[in-house]
Coordinates of C-alpha atoms in Angstrom, one line a residue:
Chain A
X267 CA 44.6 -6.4 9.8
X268 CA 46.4 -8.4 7.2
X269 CA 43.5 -10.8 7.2
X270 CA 41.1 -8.0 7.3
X271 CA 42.2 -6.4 3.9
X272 CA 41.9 -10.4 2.4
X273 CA 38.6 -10.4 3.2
X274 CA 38.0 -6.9 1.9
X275 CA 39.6 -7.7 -1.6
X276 CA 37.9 -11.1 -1.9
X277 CA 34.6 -9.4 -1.0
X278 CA 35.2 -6.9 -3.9
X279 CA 36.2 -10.0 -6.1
X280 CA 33.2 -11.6 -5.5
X281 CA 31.1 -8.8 -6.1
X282 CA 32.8 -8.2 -9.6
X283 CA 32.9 -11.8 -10.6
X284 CA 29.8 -13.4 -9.6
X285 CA 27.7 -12.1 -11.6
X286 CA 29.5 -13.6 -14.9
X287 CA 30.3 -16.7 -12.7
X288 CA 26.0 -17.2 -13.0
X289 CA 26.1 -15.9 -17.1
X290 CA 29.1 -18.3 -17.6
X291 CA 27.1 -21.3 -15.5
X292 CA 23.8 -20.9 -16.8
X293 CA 24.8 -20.6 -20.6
X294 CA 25.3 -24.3 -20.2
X295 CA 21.7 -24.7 -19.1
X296 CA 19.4 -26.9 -20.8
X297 CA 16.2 -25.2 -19.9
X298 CA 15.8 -21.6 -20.5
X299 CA 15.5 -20.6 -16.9
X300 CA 17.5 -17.9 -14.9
X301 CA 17.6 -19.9 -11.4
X302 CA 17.3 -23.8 -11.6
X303 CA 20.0 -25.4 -13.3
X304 CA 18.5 -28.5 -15.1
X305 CA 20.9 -30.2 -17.2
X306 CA 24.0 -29.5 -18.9
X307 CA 24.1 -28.6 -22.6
X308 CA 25.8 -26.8 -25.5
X309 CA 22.9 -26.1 -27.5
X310 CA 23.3 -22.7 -26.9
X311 CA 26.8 -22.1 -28.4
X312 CA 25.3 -24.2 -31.6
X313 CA 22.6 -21.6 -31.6
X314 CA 25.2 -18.9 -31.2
X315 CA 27.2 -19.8 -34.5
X316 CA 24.4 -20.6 -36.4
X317 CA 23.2 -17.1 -35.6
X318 CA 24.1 -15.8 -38.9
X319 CA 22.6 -11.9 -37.5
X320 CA 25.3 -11.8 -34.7
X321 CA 28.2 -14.0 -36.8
X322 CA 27.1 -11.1 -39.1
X323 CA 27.7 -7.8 -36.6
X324 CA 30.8 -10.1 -35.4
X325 CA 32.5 -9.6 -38.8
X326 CA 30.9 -5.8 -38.8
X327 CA 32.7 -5.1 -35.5
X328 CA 36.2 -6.2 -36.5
X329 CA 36.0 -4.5 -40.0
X330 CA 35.1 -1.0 -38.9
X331 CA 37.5 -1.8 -35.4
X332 CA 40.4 -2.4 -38.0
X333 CA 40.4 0.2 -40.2
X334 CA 39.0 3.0 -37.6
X335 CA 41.9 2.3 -35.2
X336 CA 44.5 1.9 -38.2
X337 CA 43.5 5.2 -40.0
X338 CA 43.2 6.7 -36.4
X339 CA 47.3 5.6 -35.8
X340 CA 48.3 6.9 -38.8
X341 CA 46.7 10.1 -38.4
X342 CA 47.5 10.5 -35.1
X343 CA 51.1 9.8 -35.3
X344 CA 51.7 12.1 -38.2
X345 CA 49.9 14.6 -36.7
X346 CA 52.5 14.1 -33.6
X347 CA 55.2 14.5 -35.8
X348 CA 54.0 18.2 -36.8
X349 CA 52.3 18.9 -33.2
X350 CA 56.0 18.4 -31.7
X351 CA 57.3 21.1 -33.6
X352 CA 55.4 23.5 -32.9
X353 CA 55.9 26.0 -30.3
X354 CA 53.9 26.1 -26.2
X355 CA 50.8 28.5 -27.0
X356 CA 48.9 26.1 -30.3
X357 CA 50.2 22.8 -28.7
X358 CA 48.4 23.5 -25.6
X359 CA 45.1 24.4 -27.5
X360 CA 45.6 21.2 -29.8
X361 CA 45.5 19.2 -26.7
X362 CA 42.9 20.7 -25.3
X363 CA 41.2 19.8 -28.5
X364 CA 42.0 16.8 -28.5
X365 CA 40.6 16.1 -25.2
X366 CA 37.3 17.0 -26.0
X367 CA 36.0 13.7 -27.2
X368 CA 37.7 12.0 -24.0
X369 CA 35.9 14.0 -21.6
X370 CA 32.7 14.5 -23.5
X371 CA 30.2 12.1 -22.3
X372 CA 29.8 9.7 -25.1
X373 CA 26.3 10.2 -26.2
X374 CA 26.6 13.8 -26.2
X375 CA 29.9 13.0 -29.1
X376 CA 27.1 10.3 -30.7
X377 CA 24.4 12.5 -31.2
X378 CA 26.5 15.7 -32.4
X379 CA 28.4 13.5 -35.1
X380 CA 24.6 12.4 -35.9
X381 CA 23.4 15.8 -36.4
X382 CA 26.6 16.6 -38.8
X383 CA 25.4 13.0 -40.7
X384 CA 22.3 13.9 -41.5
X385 CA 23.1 17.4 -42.6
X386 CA 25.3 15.6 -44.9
X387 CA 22.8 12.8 -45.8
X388 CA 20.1 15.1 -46.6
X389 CA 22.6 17.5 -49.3
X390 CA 24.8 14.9 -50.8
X391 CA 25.6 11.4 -51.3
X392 CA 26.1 10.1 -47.7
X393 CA 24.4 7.2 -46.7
X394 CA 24.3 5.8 -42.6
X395 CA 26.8 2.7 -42.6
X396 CA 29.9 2.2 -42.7
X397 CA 31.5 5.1 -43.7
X398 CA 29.6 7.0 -41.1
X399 CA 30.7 4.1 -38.5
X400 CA 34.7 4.5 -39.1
X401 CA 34.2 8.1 -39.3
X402 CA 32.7 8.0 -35.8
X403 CA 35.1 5.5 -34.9
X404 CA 38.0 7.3 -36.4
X405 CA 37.1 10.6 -34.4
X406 CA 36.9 9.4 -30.7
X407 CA 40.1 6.6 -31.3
X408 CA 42.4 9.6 -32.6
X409 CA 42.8 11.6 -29.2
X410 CA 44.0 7.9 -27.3
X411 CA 46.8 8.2 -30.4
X412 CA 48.0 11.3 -29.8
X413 CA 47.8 11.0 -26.1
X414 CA 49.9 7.8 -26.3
X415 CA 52.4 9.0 -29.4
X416 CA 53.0 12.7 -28.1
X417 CA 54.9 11.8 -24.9
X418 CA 57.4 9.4 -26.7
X419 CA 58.4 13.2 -28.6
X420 CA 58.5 15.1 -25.4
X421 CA 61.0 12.1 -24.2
X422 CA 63.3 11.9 -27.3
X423 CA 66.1 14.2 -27.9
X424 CA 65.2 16.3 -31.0
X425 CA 69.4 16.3 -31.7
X426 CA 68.4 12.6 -33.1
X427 CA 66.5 13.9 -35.8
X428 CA 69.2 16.4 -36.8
X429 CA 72.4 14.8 -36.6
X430 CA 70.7 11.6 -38.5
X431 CA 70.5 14.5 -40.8
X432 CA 73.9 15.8 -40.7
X433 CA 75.1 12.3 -41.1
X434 CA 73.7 11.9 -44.5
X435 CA 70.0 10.7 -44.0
X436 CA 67.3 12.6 -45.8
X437 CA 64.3 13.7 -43.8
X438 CA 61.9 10.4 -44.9
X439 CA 65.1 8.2 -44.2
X440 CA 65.8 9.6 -40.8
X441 CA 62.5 9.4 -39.7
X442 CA 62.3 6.1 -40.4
X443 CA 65.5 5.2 -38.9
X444 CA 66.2 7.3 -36.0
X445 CA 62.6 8.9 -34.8
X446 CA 60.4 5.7 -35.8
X447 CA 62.2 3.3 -33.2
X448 CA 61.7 5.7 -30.6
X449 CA 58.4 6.6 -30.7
X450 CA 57.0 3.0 -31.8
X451 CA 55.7 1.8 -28.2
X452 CA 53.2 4.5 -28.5
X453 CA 52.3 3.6 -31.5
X454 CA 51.7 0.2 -30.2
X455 CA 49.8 1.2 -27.5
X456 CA 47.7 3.7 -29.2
X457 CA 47.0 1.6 -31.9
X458 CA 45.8 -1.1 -29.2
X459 CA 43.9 1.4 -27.3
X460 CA 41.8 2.7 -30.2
X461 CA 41.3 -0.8 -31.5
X462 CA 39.9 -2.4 -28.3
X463 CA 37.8 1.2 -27.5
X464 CA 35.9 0.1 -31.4
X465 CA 35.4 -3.6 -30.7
X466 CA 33.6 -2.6 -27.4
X467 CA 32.0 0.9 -28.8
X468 CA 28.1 1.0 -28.5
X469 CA 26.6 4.3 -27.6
X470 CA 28.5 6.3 -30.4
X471 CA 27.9 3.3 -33.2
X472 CA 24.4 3.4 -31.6
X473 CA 23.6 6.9 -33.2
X474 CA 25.9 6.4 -36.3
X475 CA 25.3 2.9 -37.7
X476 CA 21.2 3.5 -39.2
X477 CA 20.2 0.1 -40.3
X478 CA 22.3 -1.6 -42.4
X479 CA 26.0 -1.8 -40.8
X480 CA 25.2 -3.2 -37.1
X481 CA 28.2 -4.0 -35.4
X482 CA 28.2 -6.8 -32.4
X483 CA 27.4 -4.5 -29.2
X484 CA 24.6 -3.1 -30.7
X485 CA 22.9 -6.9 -32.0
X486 CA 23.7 -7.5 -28.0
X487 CA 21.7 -4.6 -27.4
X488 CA 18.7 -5.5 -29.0
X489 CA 19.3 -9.0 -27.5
X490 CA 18.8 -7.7 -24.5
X491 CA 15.8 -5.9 -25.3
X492 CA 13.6 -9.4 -25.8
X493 CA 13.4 -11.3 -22.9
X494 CA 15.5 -14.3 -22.5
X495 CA 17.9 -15.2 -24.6
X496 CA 20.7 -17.7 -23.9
X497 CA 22.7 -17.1 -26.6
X498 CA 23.7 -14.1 -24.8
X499 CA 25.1 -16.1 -21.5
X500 CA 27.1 -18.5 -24.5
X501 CA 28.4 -14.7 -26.2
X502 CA 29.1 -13.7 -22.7
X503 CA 31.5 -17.1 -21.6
X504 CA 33.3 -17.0 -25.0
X505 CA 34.0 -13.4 -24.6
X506 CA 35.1 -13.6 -21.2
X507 CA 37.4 -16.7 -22.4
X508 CA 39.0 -14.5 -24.9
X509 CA 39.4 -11.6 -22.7
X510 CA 41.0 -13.6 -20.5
X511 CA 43.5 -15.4 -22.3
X512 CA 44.4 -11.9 -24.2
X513 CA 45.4 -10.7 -21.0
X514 CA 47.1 -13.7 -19.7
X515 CA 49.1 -13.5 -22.8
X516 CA 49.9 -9.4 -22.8
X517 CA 51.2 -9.8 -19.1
X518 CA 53.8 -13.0 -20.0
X519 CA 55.0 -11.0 -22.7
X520 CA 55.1 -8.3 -20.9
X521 CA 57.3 -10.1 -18.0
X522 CA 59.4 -11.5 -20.4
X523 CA 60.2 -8.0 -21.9
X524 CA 60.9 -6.7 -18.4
X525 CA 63.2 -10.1 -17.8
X526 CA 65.3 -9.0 -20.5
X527 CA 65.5 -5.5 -19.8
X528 CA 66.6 -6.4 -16.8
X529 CA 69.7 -8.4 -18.4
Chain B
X45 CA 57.8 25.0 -40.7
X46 CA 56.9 21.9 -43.7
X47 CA 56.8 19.4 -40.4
X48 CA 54.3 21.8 -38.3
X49 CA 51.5 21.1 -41.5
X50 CA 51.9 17.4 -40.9
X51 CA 49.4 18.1 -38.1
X52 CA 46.8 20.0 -40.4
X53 CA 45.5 16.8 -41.7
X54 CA 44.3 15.7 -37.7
X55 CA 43.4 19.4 -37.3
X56 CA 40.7 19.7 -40.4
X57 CA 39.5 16.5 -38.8
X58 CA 38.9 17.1 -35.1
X59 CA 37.7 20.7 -36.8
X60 CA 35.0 18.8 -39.2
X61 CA 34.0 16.1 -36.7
X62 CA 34.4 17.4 -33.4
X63 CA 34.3 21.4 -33.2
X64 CA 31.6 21.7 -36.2
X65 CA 29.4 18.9 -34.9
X66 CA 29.2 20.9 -31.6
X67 CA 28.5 24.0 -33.0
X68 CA 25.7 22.0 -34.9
X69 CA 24.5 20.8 -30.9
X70 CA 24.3 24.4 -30.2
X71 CA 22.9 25.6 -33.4
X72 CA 20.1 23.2 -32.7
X73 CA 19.5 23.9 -29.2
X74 CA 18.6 27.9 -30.3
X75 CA 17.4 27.6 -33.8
X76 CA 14.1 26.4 -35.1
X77 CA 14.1 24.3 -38.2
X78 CA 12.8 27.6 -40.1
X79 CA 16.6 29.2 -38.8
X80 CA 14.4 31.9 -36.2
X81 CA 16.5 32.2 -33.1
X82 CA 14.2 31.1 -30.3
X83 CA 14.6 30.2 -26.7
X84 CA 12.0 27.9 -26.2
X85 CA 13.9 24.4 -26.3
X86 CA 15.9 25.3 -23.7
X87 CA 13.2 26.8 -21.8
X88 CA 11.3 23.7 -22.7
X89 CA 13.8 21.3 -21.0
X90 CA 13.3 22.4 -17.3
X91 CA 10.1 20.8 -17.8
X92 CA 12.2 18.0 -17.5
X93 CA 14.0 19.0 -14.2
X94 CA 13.3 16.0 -12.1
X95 CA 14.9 13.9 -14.6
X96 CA 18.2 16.2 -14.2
X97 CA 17.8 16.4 -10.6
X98 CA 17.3 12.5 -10.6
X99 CA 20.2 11.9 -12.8
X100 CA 22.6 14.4 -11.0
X101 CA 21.8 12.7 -7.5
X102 CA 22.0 9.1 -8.8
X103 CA 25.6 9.2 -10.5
X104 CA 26.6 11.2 -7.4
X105 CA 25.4 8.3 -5.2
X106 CA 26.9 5.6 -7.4
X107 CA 30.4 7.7 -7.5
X108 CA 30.7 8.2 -3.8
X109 CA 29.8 4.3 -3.6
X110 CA 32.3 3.3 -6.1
X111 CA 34.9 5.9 -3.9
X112 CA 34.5 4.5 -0.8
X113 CA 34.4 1.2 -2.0
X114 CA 37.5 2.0 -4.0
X115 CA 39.7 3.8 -1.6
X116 CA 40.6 0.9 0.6
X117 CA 41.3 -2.0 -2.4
X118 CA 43.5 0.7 -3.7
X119 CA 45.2 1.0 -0.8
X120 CA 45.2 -3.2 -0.5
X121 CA 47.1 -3.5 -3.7
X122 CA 49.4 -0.5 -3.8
X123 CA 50.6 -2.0 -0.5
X124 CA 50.7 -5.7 -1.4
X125 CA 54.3 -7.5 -2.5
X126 CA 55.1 -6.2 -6.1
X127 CA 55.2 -9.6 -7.7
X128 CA 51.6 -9.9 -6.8
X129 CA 50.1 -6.6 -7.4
X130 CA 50.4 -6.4 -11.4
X131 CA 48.7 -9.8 -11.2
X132 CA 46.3 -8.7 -8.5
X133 CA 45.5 -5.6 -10.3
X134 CA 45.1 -7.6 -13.8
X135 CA 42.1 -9.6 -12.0
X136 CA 40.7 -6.6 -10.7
X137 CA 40.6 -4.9 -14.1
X138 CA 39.4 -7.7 -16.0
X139 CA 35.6 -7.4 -15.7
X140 CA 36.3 -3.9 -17.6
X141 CA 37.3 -5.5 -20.9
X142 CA 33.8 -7.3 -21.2
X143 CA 31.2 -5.2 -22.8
X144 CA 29.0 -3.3 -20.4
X145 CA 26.1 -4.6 -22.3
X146 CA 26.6 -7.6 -21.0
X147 CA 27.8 -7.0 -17.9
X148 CA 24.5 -4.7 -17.0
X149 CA 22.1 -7.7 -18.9
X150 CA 23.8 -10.3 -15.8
X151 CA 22.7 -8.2 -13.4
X152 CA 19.7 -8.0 -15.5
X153 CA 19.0 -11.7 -14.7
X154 CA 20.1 -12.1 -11.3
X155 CA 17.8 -9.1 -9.9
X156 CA 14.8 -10.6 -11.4
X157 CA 11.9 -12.0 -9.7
X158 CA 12.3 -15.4 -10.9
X159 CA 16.2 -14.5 -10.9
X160 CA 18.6 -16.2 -9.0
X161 CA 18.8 -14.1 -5.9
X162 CA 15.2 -13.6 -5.2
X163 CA 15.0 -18.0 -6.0
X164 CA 17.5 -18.2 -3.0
X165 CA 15.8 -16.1 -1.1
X166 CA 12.7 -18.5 -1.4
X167 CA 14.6 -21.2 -0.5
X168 CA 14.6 -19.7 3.1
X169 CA 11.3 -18.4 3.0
X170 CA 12.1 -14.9 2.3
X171 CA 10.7 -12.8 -0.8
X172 CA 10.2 -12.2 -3.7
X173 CA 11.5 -8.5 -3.3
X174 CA 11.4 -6.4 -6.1
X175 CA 15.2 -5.4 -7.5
X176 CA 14.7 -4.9 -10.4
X177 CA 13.3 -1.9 -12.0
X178 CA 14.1 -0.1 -8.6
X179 CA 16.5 3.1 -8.8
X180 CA 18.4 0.8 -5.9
X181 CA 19.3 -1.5 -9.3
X182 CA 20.0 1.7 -11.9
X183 CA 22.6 2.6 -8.8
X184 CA 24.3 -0.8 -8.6
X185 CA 24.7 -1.5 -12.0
X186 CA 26.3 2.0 -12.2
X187 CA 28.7 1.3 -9.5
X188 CA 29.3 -2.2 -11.1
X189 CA 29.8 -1.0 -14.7
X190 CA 32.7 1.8 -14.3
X191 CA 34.0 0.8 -10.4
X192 CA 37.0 -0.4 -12.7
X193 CA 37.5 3.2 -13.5
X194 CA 37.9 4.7 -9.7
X195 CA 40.1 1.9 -8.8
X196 CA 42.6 2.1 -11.4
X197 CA 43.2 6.2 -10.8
X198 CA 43.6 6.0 -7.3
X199 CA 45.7 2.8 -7.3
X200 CA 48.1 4.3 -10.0
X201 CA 48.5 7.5 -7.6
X202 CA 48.9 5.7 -4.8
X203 CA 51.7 3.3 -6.1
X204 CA 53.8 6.5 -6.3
X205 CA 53.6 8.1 -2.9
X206 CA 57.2 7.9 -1.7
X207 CA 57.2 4.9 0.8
X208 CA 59.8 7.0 2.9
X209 CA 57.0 9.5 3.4
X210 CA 54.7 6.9 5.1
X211 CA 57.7 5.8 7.2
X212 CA 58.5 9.7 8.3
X213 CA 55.0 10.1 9.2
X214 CA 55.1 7.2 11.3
X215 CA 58.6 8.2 12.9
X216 CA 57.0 11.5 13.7
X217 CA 54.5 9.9 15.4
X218 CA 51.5 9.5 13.3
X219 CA 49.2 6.0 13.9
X220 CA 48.2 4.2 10.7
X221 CA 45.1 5.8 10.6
X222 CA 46.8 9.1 10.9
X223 CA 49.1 8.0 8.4
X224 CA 45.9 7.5 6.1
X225 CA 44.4 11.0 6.7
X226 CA 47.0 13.2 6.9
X227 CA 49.7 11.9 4.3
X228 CA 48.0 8.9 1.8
X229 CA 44.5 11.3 1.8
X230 CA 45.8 14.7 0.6
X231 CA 49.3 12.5 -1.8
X232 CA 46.2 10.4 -3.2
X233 CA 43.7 13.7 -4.2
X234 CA 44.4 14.2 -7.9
X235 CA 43.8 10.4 -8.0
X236 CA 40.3 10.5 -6.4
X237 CA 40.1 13.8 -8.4
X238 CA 39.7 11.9 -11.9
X239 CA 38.3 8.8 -10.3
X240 CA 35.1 11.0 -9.5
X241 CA 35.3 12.4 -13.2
X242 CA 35.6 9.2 -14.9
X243 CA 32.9 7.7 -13.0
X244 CA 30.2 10.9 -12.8
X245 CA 30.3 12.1 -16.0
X246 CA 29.3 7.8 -18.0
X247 CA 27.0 7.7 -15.1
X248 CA 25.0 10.6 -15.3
X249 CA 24.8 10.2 -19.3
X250 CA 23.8 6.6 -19.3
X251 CA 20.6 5.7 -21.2
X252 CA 21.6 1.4 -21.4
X253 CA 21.6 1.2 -17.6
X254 CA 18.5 2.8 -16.6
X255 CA 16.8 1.0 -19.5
X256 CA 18.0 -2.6 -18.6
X257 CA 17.7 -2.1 -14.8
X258 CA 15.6 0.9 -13.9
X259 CA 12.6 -0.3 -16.4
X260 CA 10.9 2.6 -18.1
X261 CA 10.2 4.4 -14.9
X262 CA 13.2 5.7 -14.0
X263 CA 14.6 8.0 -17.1
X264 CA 17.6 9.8 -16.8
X265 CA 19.0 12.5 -18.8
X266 CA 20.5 9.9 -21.0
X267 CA 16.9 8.2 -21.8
X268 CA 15.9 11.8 -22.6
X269 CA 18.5 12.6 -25.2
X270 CA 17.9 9.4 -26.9
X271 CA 14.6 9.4 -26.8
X272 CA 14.6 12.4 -29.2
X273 CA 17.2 11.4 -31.5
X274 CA 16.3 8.6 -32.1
X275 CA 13.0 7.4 -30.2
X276 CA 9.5 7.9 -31.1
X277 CA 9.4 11.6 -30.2
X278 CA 11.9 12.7 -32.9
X279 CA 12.8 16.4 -32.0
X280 CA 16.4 17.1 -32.9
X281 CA 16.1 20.8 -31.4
X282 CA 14.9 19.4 -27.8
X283 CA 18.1 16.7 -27.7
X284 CA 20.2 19.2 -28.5
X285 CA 19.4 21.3 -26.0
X286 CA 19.2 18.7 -23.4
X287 CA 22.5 17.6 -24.5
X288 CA 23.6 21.1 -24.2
X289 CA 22.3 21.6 -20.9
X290 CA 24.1 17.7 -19.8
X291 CA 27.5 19.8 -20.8
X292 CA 26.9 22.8 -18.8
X293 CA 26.0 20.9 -15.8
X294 CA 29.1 18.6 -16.4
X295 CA 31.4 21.2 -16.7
X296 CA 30.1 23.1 -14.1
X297 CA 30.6 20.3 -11.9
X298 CA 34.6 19.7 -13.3
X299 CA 35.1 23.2 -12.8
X300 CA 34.0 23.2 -9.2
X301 CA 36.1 20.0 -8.5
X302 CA 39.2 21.7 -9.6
X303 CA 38.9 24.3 -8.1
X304 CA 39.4 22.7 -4.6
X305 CA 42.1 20.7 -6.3
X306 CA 43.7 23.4 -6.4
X307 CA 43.4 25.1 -3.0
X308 CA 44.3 22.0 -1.7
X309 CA 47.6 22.1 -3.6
X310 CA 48.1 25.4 -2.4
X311 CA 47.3 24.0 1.6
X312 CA 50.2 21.3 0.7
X313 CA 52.5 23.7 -0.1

């Protein structure tokens, strides 16, 4: 049995990691061939940063990520703040609200904010870029905000925020002092959520971007479109790389967090 | 009452850019560009109903494959030693935090005809088969693409069934297998519950998959909606509608689901 269930989950493992095993092997190929490895090179990855189109989108993708998810926390958390306040019957629709562009399917969220741009385009000064980009952004990272700040509320004790009060704090300082602490691994995460949810965003940027602000998954896109491209397979390893040590790095920080909790 | 208008800010948002632009998708979907309520875009799309009916039975295939794959690797790691599982469950996870993009393009290369499978296939004398551009292909890269999102549900769920439960079952009598149908099954169901959800509803919306995998013969609902939006065929009224229709279908199928979510709860009880 034992050995039965290590065969299963390698099985499963193969299945999810071969597949960039062959992108990560064959970015290193000298010809530009899918199947027979001829040669090692990096030519490729020289290629890739002399690609000034996807070193470009690269830059795109971390501008609108950054200040999407950052406006997104803000918003989100002060919107908490009031949401936490207010009594069962209009929290419950908010959330529901707030849901909506979780479980809409994401095209369906891309084209409607698409049809609203264009109505704007077409009476006033609005132009497709970036400004429609972070307000896209901005709309579908703010629900992972509130969803990740609003349970810190329902787990502090509102006395806190009163008897920081009572003790001489005025509301702005209190906040600061006595709620802020609390709720700030929400924050964190939320912040974290919406900012990885931009970097990899494509099918809402898709309908949002027009021509001139293209961020990095939607150059990929039309990568992919042309037939073979190796760059992609060299894009591919050194996202993967990063990907990878990101995580390795979250969980040892995580462990050592939990090793002094533990003390 | 001054901290409750701290939320208005959020609420004029999600008002502006997610209830209006919805309203807009329905507005659309019944008024002609002249303002004349009509009905004819939405009659218009069941001329599209083998593209629905493809889409819905595809993204039901490829979630009951990623469930059944799922179910038992869930079940593996919620059972394994502690120290291993958060690193276990890390590895699994991984894949997710590529782009799907690029995910869907390597399986792109490897279906191929002069990819790497059918090239070892030749090797023993076998092939070419054709993989890709096949609905077989749309199907795998579906199950490939969000697979991470069926395991991680039903492993969360299933780290929190009460070991003592299993045990009782098993002093009462029950065989593992019992143990798996009668106590981990019904414990797990709000897990599977949101699995299916947060496979079904990406799948059946894709247009990048079918594209990359399916060629251009194998359209889904997806490929339809773009198509009008922003393909050649420009007709904002007809991709509203479909989009429209995608919703009510979507829903339809949520509110069915929880509905015997809920009878269930009541058979538990």
């Amino acid at each position: 049995m034992k050995k039965l269930s290590k065969l299963y989950v390698g099985l499963i493992l193969a299945f999810l990691y071969l597949p960039i095993l062959v992108l990560i092997i064959f970015s290193f190929n000298t010809s530009k061939s899918r199947s027979v490895f001829s040669g090692f090179t990096l030519e490729w990855y020289e290629k890739l940063f002399h690609n000034e189109l996807i070193m470009t989108s690269l830059g795109n993708t971390l501008i609108v990520a950054v200040v999407a998810s950052l406006i997104a926390t803000v918003l989100g958390t002060v919107a908490c703040i009031g949401i936490s306040r207010m009594r069962k019957a209009p929290k419950a629709v908010i959330m529901q609200v707030t849901n909506i562009p979780i479980m809409n399917p994401e095209i369906v969220t891309g084209v409607s904010l698409m049809l609203l741009f264009v109505f704007f385009a077409a009476r006033m000064h609005l132009e497709f870029g970036f400004v429609t980009l972070i307000i896209a952004h901005i709309t579908f990272d703010v629900p992972y905000v509130v969803l990740n700040v609003m349970p810190k509320f329902r787990q502090m004790d509102a006395n806190l925020y009163e008897a920081a009060q009572d003790l001489g704090c005025g509301p702005v300082r209190a906040f600061f002092k006595v709620v802020f602490p609390e709720i700030m691994p929400g924050v964190i995460s939320g912040f974290l959520m919406a900012f990885t949810f931009s970097l990899d965003d494509f099918i809402v940027s898709y309908f949002t971007s027009g021509s001139t602000a293209q961020t990095l998954p939607i150059t990929i896109y039309a990568m992919t479109r042309r037939k073979v491209s190796p760059e992609i397979n060299a894009l591919s390893t050194i996202i993967f790389v990063v990907v990878v040590v990101i995580l390795i790095v979250k969980n040892m920080i995580e462990r050592r967090a939990e090793k002094k909790g533990a003390v | 009452m001054k901290q409750k208008l701290l939320a208005a800010p959020y609420l004029v948002w999600m008002a502006v850019f997610v209830i209006v632009p919805l309203i807009m998708v329905a507005y659309f979907a019944f008024f002609d560009s002249d303002g004349n309520f009509t009905l004819q875009y939405v009659a218009d799309v069941a001329q599209y109903s083998n593209i629905f009916v493809r889409s819905v039975w595809l993204a039901a295939l490829a979630t009951v494959i990623c469930l059944v794959l799922s179910y038992p690797l869930a079940y593996i790691l919620a059972k394994m030693d502690t120290k291993v599982q958060s690193t276990m469950l890390m590895i699994v996870i991984l894949p997710m935090w590529m782009n799907f993009l690029l995910r869907t393009y390597a399986w792109m290369t490897l279906l191929g005809n002069e990819g790497i499978i059918n090239t070892l296939l030749g090797y023993i004398g076998l092939g070419p088969f054709k993989m890709l551009n096949t609905q077989g292909a749309v199907v795998l890269g579906m199950v490939y693409d969000y697979i991470p999102y069926m395991i991680l549900p039903l492993y969360t769920v299933m780290t929190k069934i009460d070991k003592s439960v299993l045990e009782a079952a098993n002093d009462l009598g029950c065989n593992s297998f019992k143990t798996l149908i009668k106590v981990v099954l019904p414990l797990s169901l709000p897990g599977i519950m949101s699995g299916i959800t947060m496979v079904f509803v990406p799948a059946i919306s894709t247009f990048i998959i079918s594209r990359m995998l399916g060629g251009g013969s194998n359209l889904l609902i997806g490929d339809l909606i773009e198509m009008q939006f922003l393909g050649n065929s420009y007709n904002p009224n007809l991709g509203a509608s479909i989009s429209l229709v995608l919703m009510v279908i979507i829903l339809l199928i949520m509110t069915l689901m929880n509905q015997f979510d809920v009878d269930d709860d009541r058979v538990l009880m």
